[in-house]
XYZ file of C-alpha atoms in Angstrom:
356
model
C -126.001 -34.936 30.811
C -122.286 -35.685 31.073
C -120.233 -35.763 27.891
C -118.522 -39.101 27.377
C -115.711 -37.774 25.188
C -112.957 -35.403 26.202
C -112.791 -33.074 23.221
C -114.958 -31.319 20.666
C -114.078 -31.450 16.974
C -113.036 -28.120 15.539
C -111.913 -26.847 12.162
C -109.958 -23.799 11.141
C -106.972 -22.564 9.166
C -103.463 -22.906 10.571
C -99.864 -22.106 9.726
C -97.511 -25.081 10.075
C -94.193 -23.192 9.988
C -92.519 -19.781 9.743
C -93.634 -19.338 6.129
C -96.854 -18.174 7.787
C -98.949 -19.720 5.028
C -102.339 -20.870 6.308
C -104.269 -23.951 5.199
C -107.252 -25.978 6.481
C -106.674 -27.680 9.826
C -108.676 -30.180 11.856
C -108.134 -29.995 15.611
C -110.082 -30.227 18.851
C -111.358 -27.871 21.536
C -111.930 -28.824 25.144
C -115.420 -29.859 26.181
C -117.364 -26.920 27.615
C -116.399 -26.738 31.308
C -118.696 -25.497 34.042
C -117.539 -21.864 33.622
C -116.990 -22.080 29.859
C -118.926 -20.594 26.963
C -118.825 -22.356 23.598
C -119.683 -20.220 20.598
C -119.889 -20.432 16.835
C -117.437 -17.957 15.327
C -119.073 -15.577 12.849
C -116.348 -12.982 12.209
C -112.658 -12.660 13.071
C -110.434 -9.664 12.396
C -106.928 -9.980 10.992
C -104.585 -8.065 13.293
C -101.116 -6.854 12.331
C -99.738 -8.931 15.204
C -101.074 -12.048 13.441
C -98.428 -11.391 10.764
C -95.629 -11.174 13.345
C -96.745 -14.337 15.116
C -97.316 -16.362 11.940
C -93.741 -15.689 10.823
C -92.244 -16.087 14.322
C -90.940 -12.506 14.251
C -91.313 -12.282 18.037
C -89.479 -15.629 18.495
C -92.262 -17.236 20.542
C -94.403 -18.948 17.906
C -95.948 -22.377 18.477
C -96.955 -24.396 15.403
C -99.421 -25.382 14.135
C -100.888 -21.939 14.786
C -104.519 -20.878 14.392
C -104.410 -17.069 14.709
C -107.198 -14.640 15.498
C -107.904 -12.517 18.578
C -110.711 -10.267 17.357
C -113.479 -12.847 17.484
C -117.265 -12.388 17.457
C -119.852 -15.150 17.428
C -123.025 -16.655 18.853
C -123.198 -18.818 21.990
C -124.039 -22.479 21.311
C -123.431 -23.989 24.756
C -122.812 -22.789 28.313
C -121.361 -24.565 31.341
C -123.485 -25.311 34.392
C -122.009 -22.439 36.433
C -121.990 -19.781 33.721
C -123.849 -16.692 34.979
C -123.442 -13.990 32.337
C -124.352 -15.736 29.090
C -127.030 -17.914 27.549
C -127.378 -19.830 24.290
C -128.007 -17.455 21.388
C -126.172 -14.469 22.902
C -123.778 -12.513 20.680
C -120.323 -12.492 22.246
C -116.765 -11.375 21.649
C -113.326 -12.639 22.651
C -110.251 -10.437 22.332
C -106.568 -11.027 23.023
C -106.917 -12.879 26.337
C -108.504 -16.171 27.377
C -106.908 -16.555 30.803
C -105.017 -14.983 33.712
C -104.157 -15.983 37.265
C -107.181 -14.224 38.879
C -105.173 -13.837 42.098
C -102.570 -11.099 41.556
C -102.907 -7.367 42.169
C -103.439 -6.721 38.468
C -106.250 -9.269 38.197
C -107.833 -7.910 41.402
C -107.895 -4.474 39.771
C -109.473 -5.562 36.457
C -106.089 -5.402 34.735
C -105.920 -8.981 33.504
C -104.042 -7.626 30.477
C -101.051 -6.930 32.753
C -101.156 -10.245 34.626
C -97.800 -12.048 34.393
C -99.631 -15.328 33.857
C -102.031 -14.097 31.187
C -102.967 -16.641 28.540
C -103.168 -15.326 24.995
C -106.114 -16.300 22.806
C -103.750 -18.012 20.383
C -100.093 -18.987 20.492
C -100.358 -19.423 24.248
C -100.591 -22.482 26.473
C -103.784 -23.049 28.450
C -103.947 -24.316 32.055
C -104.390 -27.865 30.733
C -101.069 -27.649 28.870
C -102.727 -27.504 25.438
C -101.743 -24.717 22.992
C -104.445 -22.091 22.496
C -106.003 -21.731 19.045
C -107.639 -18.498 17.927
C -110.584 -17.283 15.945
C -109.683 -18.411 12.420
C -111.874 -21.399 13.296
C -115.475 -22.587 13.484
C -115.951 -22.705 17.261
C -114.290 -21.439 20.405
C -114.550 -22.486 24.051
C -113.657 -19.734 26.520
C -113.997 -19.104 30.253
C -116.888 -16.650 30.625
C -114.670 -14.149 32.468
C -112.833 -13.446 29.194
C -115.962 -13.150 27.058
C -117.751 -9.838 26.439
C -121.392 -9.233 25.617
C -121.673 -7.974 22.038
C -124.302 -5.201 21.851
C -127.280 -5.868 19.572
C -126.846 -2.673 17.552
C -123.139 -3.260 16.885
C -122.445 -5.131 13.634
C -120.557 -8.364 14.254
C -117.996 -7.515 11.602
C -116.832 -4.705 13.925
C -114.740 -7.459 15.575
C -111.471 -5.417 15.408
C -112.794 -3.354 18.308
C -111.587 -6.266 20.475
C -107.933 -5.504 19.744
C -107.482 -2.311 17.701
C -110.379 -0.687 19.544
C -109.392 -1.439 23.127
C -105.688 -0.786 22.399
C -106.496 2.844 21.596
C -109.512 3.413 23.891
C -107.631 2.315 27.016
C -104.711 4.815 26.854
C -106.995 7.706 25.907
C -109.012 6.955 29.046
C -106.209 6.020 31.457
C -103.926 8.947 30.609
C -106.821 11.410 30.753
C -106.647 12.270 27.048
C -110.443 12.106 26.771
C -111.446 15.650 27.782
C -113.357 17.747 25.220
C -111.059 20.785 25.387
C -107.938 18.746 24.614
C -105.918 18.550 21.403
C -104.742 14.999 20.669
C -102.291 13.747 18.052
C -102.546 10.319 16.442
C -99.402 8.941 14.772
C -100.045 6.451 11.967
C -103.298 5.755 10.187
C -103.643 1.975 10.055
C -105.823 -0.433 12.010
C -104.945 1.146 15.359
C -104.622 4.734 14.183
C -108.016 4.971 12.526
C -109.673 3.649 15.710
C -107.739 6.151 17.841
C -109.079 8.967 15.659
C -112.654 7.723 16.028
C -112.499 7.348 19.805
C -110.683 10.657 20.333
C -113.331 12.443 18.248
C -116.125 10.676 20.168
C -114.601 12.014 23.419
C -114.948 15.496 21.919
C -111.246 16.274 21.495
C -109.595 18.102 18.631
C -107.603 15.542 16.614
C -104.479 15.950 14.506
C -103.257 12.981 12.471
C -99.471 12.750 12.072
C -98.145 10.655 9.193
C -95.072 10.292 6.988
C -97.383 10.122 3.981
C -99.022 13.275 2.634
C -101.371 11.029 0.644
C -103.196 10.156 3.900
C -104.402 13.724 4.435
C -107.723 13.436 2.624
C -108.715 10.173 4.281
C -107.714 11.496 7.723
C -109.808 14.633 7.440
C -112.611 13.746 5.015
C -113.133 10.060 5.810
C -112.273 9.853 9.518
C -113.112 13.369 10.652
C -109.716 14.502 11.952
C -109.403 18.252 12.409
C -105.909 18.647 10.987
C -102.997 16.769 9.473
C -99.226 16.970 9.872
C -96.622 15.428 7.601
C -93.965 14.270 10.064
C -91.218 14.550 7.431
C -91.956 18.253 6.860
C -89.832 20.228 9.374
C -91.770 23.467 8.764
C -95.122 21.836 9.497
C -93.774 20.113 12.595
C -92.123 23.302 13.881
C -95.351 25.210 13.302
C -97.220 22.764 15.515
C -94.596 22.645 18.297
C -96.047 22.752 21.792
C -99.641 22.371 20.597
C -100.711 18.873 21.712
C -101.912 17.661 25.125
C -101.223 14.071 24.209
C -100.195 11.759 21.386
C -101.160 8.154 20.730
C -98.327 6.642 18.667
C -99.543 3.550 16.791
C -96.511 3.061 14.539
C -94.683 -0.261 14.810
C -91.790 0.686 12.520
C -88.574 2.290 13.794
C -89.146 6.053 13.938
C -87.732 9.099 15.749
C -89.470 10.238 18.939
C -87.906 13.695 19.261
C -90.158 15.339 16.628
C -93.210 13.950 18.463
C -92.023 15.032 21.916
C -91.545 18.552 20.515
C -95.221 18.651 19.523
C -96.310 18.229 23.150
C -97.305 21.024 25.491
C -95.797 21.171 28.989
C -97.057 18.053 30.842
C -97.863 16.452 27.509
C -97.982 12.669 27.175
C -96.638 10.534 24.345
C -98.212 7.076 24.633
C -96.777 4.202 22.614
C -99.156 1.458 21.503
C -97.267 0.225 18.423
C -94.568 -2.362 19.030
C -91.306 -1.663 17.161
C -89.064 -4.727 17.133
C -85.909 -2.764 17.934
C -85.351 -0.162 20.679
C -86.167 3.442 19.853
C -83.896 6.309 20.852
C -85.330 8.365 23.715
C -83.930 11.894 24.086
C -84.213 12.938 27.751
C -83.597 16.687 27.710
C -86.855 17.506 25.916
C -88.711 15.524 28.608
C -87.089 17.498 31.415
C -87.854 20.818 29.736
C -91.600 20.503 29.986
C -92.159 17.679 32.474
C -93.276 15.463 29.590
C -94.099 11.785 29.715
C -93.377 8.875 27.372
C -95.543 5.898 28.285
C -96.974 2.654 27.001
C -100.256 0.765 27.016
C -101.395 -2.703 25.966
C -105.003 -3.704 25.201
C -107.253 -3.477 28.295
C -108.757 -5.533 31.086
C -112.070 -7.341 30.714
C -114.136 -4.703 32.506
C -112.691 -1.931 30.350
C -113.088 -3.988 27.174
C -116.804 -4.379 27.899
C -117.013 -0.652 28.637
C -115.300 0.111 25.312
C -117.641 -2.121 23.298
C -120.675 -0.532 24.976
C -119.269 2.963 24.299
C -118.696 2.050 20.650
C -122.281 0.805 20.341
C -123.684 3.932 21.971
C -121.693 6.278 19.724
C -121.874 4.165 16.546
C -118.113 3.726 16.416
C -117.057 0.890 14.146
C -113.770 0.084 12.443
C -113.565 0.544 8.681
C -113.274 -3.028 7.469
C -112.959 -5.091 4.323
C -114.840 -8.351 4.876
C -113.241 -11.287 3.048
C -113.907 -15.046 2.764
C -111.775 -17.539 4.680
C -109.967 -18.874 1.616
C -108.755 -15.324 0.844
C -106.793 -15.203 4.108
C -103.287 -15.651 2.654
C -103.896 -12.920 0.068
C -105.264 -10.668 2.803
C -102.102 -11.214 4.870
C -99.928 -10.324 1.853
C -101.940 -7.144 1.334
C -101.771 -6.291 5.044
C -97.984 -6.532 4.862
C -98.126 -3.812 2.182
C -100.680 -1.766 4.179
C -103.116 -2.337 1.329
C -106.314 -2.217 3.388
C -108.596 0.485 4.782
C -108.112 -0.299 7.622
C -108.718 -3.828 8.806
C -109.511 -7.156 7.168
C -112.268 -9.217 8.757
C -112.790 -12.882 7.905
C -116.396 -13.899 7.321
C -115.994 -17.186 9.183
C -119.687 -17.971 9.628
C -120.508 -17.928 5.923
C -117.260 -19.014 4.277
C -115.306 -21.418 6.505
C -116.039 -24.740 4.835
C -114.393 -28.075 5.466
C -112.585 -29.027 2.287
């Protein structure tokens, strides 16, 4: 049966300006197209990048803005040509809802590096309409950008779709997933705690590196890291020089790279996944004297994201989350700004998003 109207009513919470304060917002989604999946949102993670976007700190914000790119829900409608999903399936949508599907990156399952990628929120879709994210009751997404959510994985593990894939992908791509390796993880927030969990699941020895000595107990006792370094302690850092095969650096604040490069063995790899707003200083001599690599990585393609979710389900890897109701969102964002969460907030959309 053909739909007579062009849009579907939707409801969520949006920011109207750079204050970043969210409030209830009525808007519309497109009608489910032939390759689209419509789903009821159950849970949505609050990512640190939501803070940057809400306050226009990356100078590309479109208002009103409905954030959210760690979205898990249940399929309510599928288009006539959808092949992978049926009504009632549990599904996830991460940071992407579109790409060109024609370039070399897209051909190689690297939609995350497509120049024409469309972000789940604060982007512009092919129809010219701004994209709205998961702080909302329903979403409509092309099936190519939807992942199957495994039955045994709790839906509130939604942050896997950003924090999870952002750390899984570089560990895999840069070959830092071999059991005999020793891997360092810099920073112990939303990304860092997932990096520890994946690195341990790959069988590596894990050292957490932090400016804060107070994180030692949680790194070792709560997350299972093997050792802990205080990056501000020159004696500790010198003692660990040349000991790491690779480092995943999740810190988005300005910080020195030299102490981290010195921790690497010959051929060691320092992979940046945090996004400092200003350039960092890169000393070259220490790279030459050890054939070391400084690299980057951003989320993952759709094939790898599905692989990551399946791996997480198989190994019971879930983010440590604090589930909060929708109307707590502004308080949660204030707390996130102060790093007052272990380690990721997740909005309970399905039970608490109510039209006022």
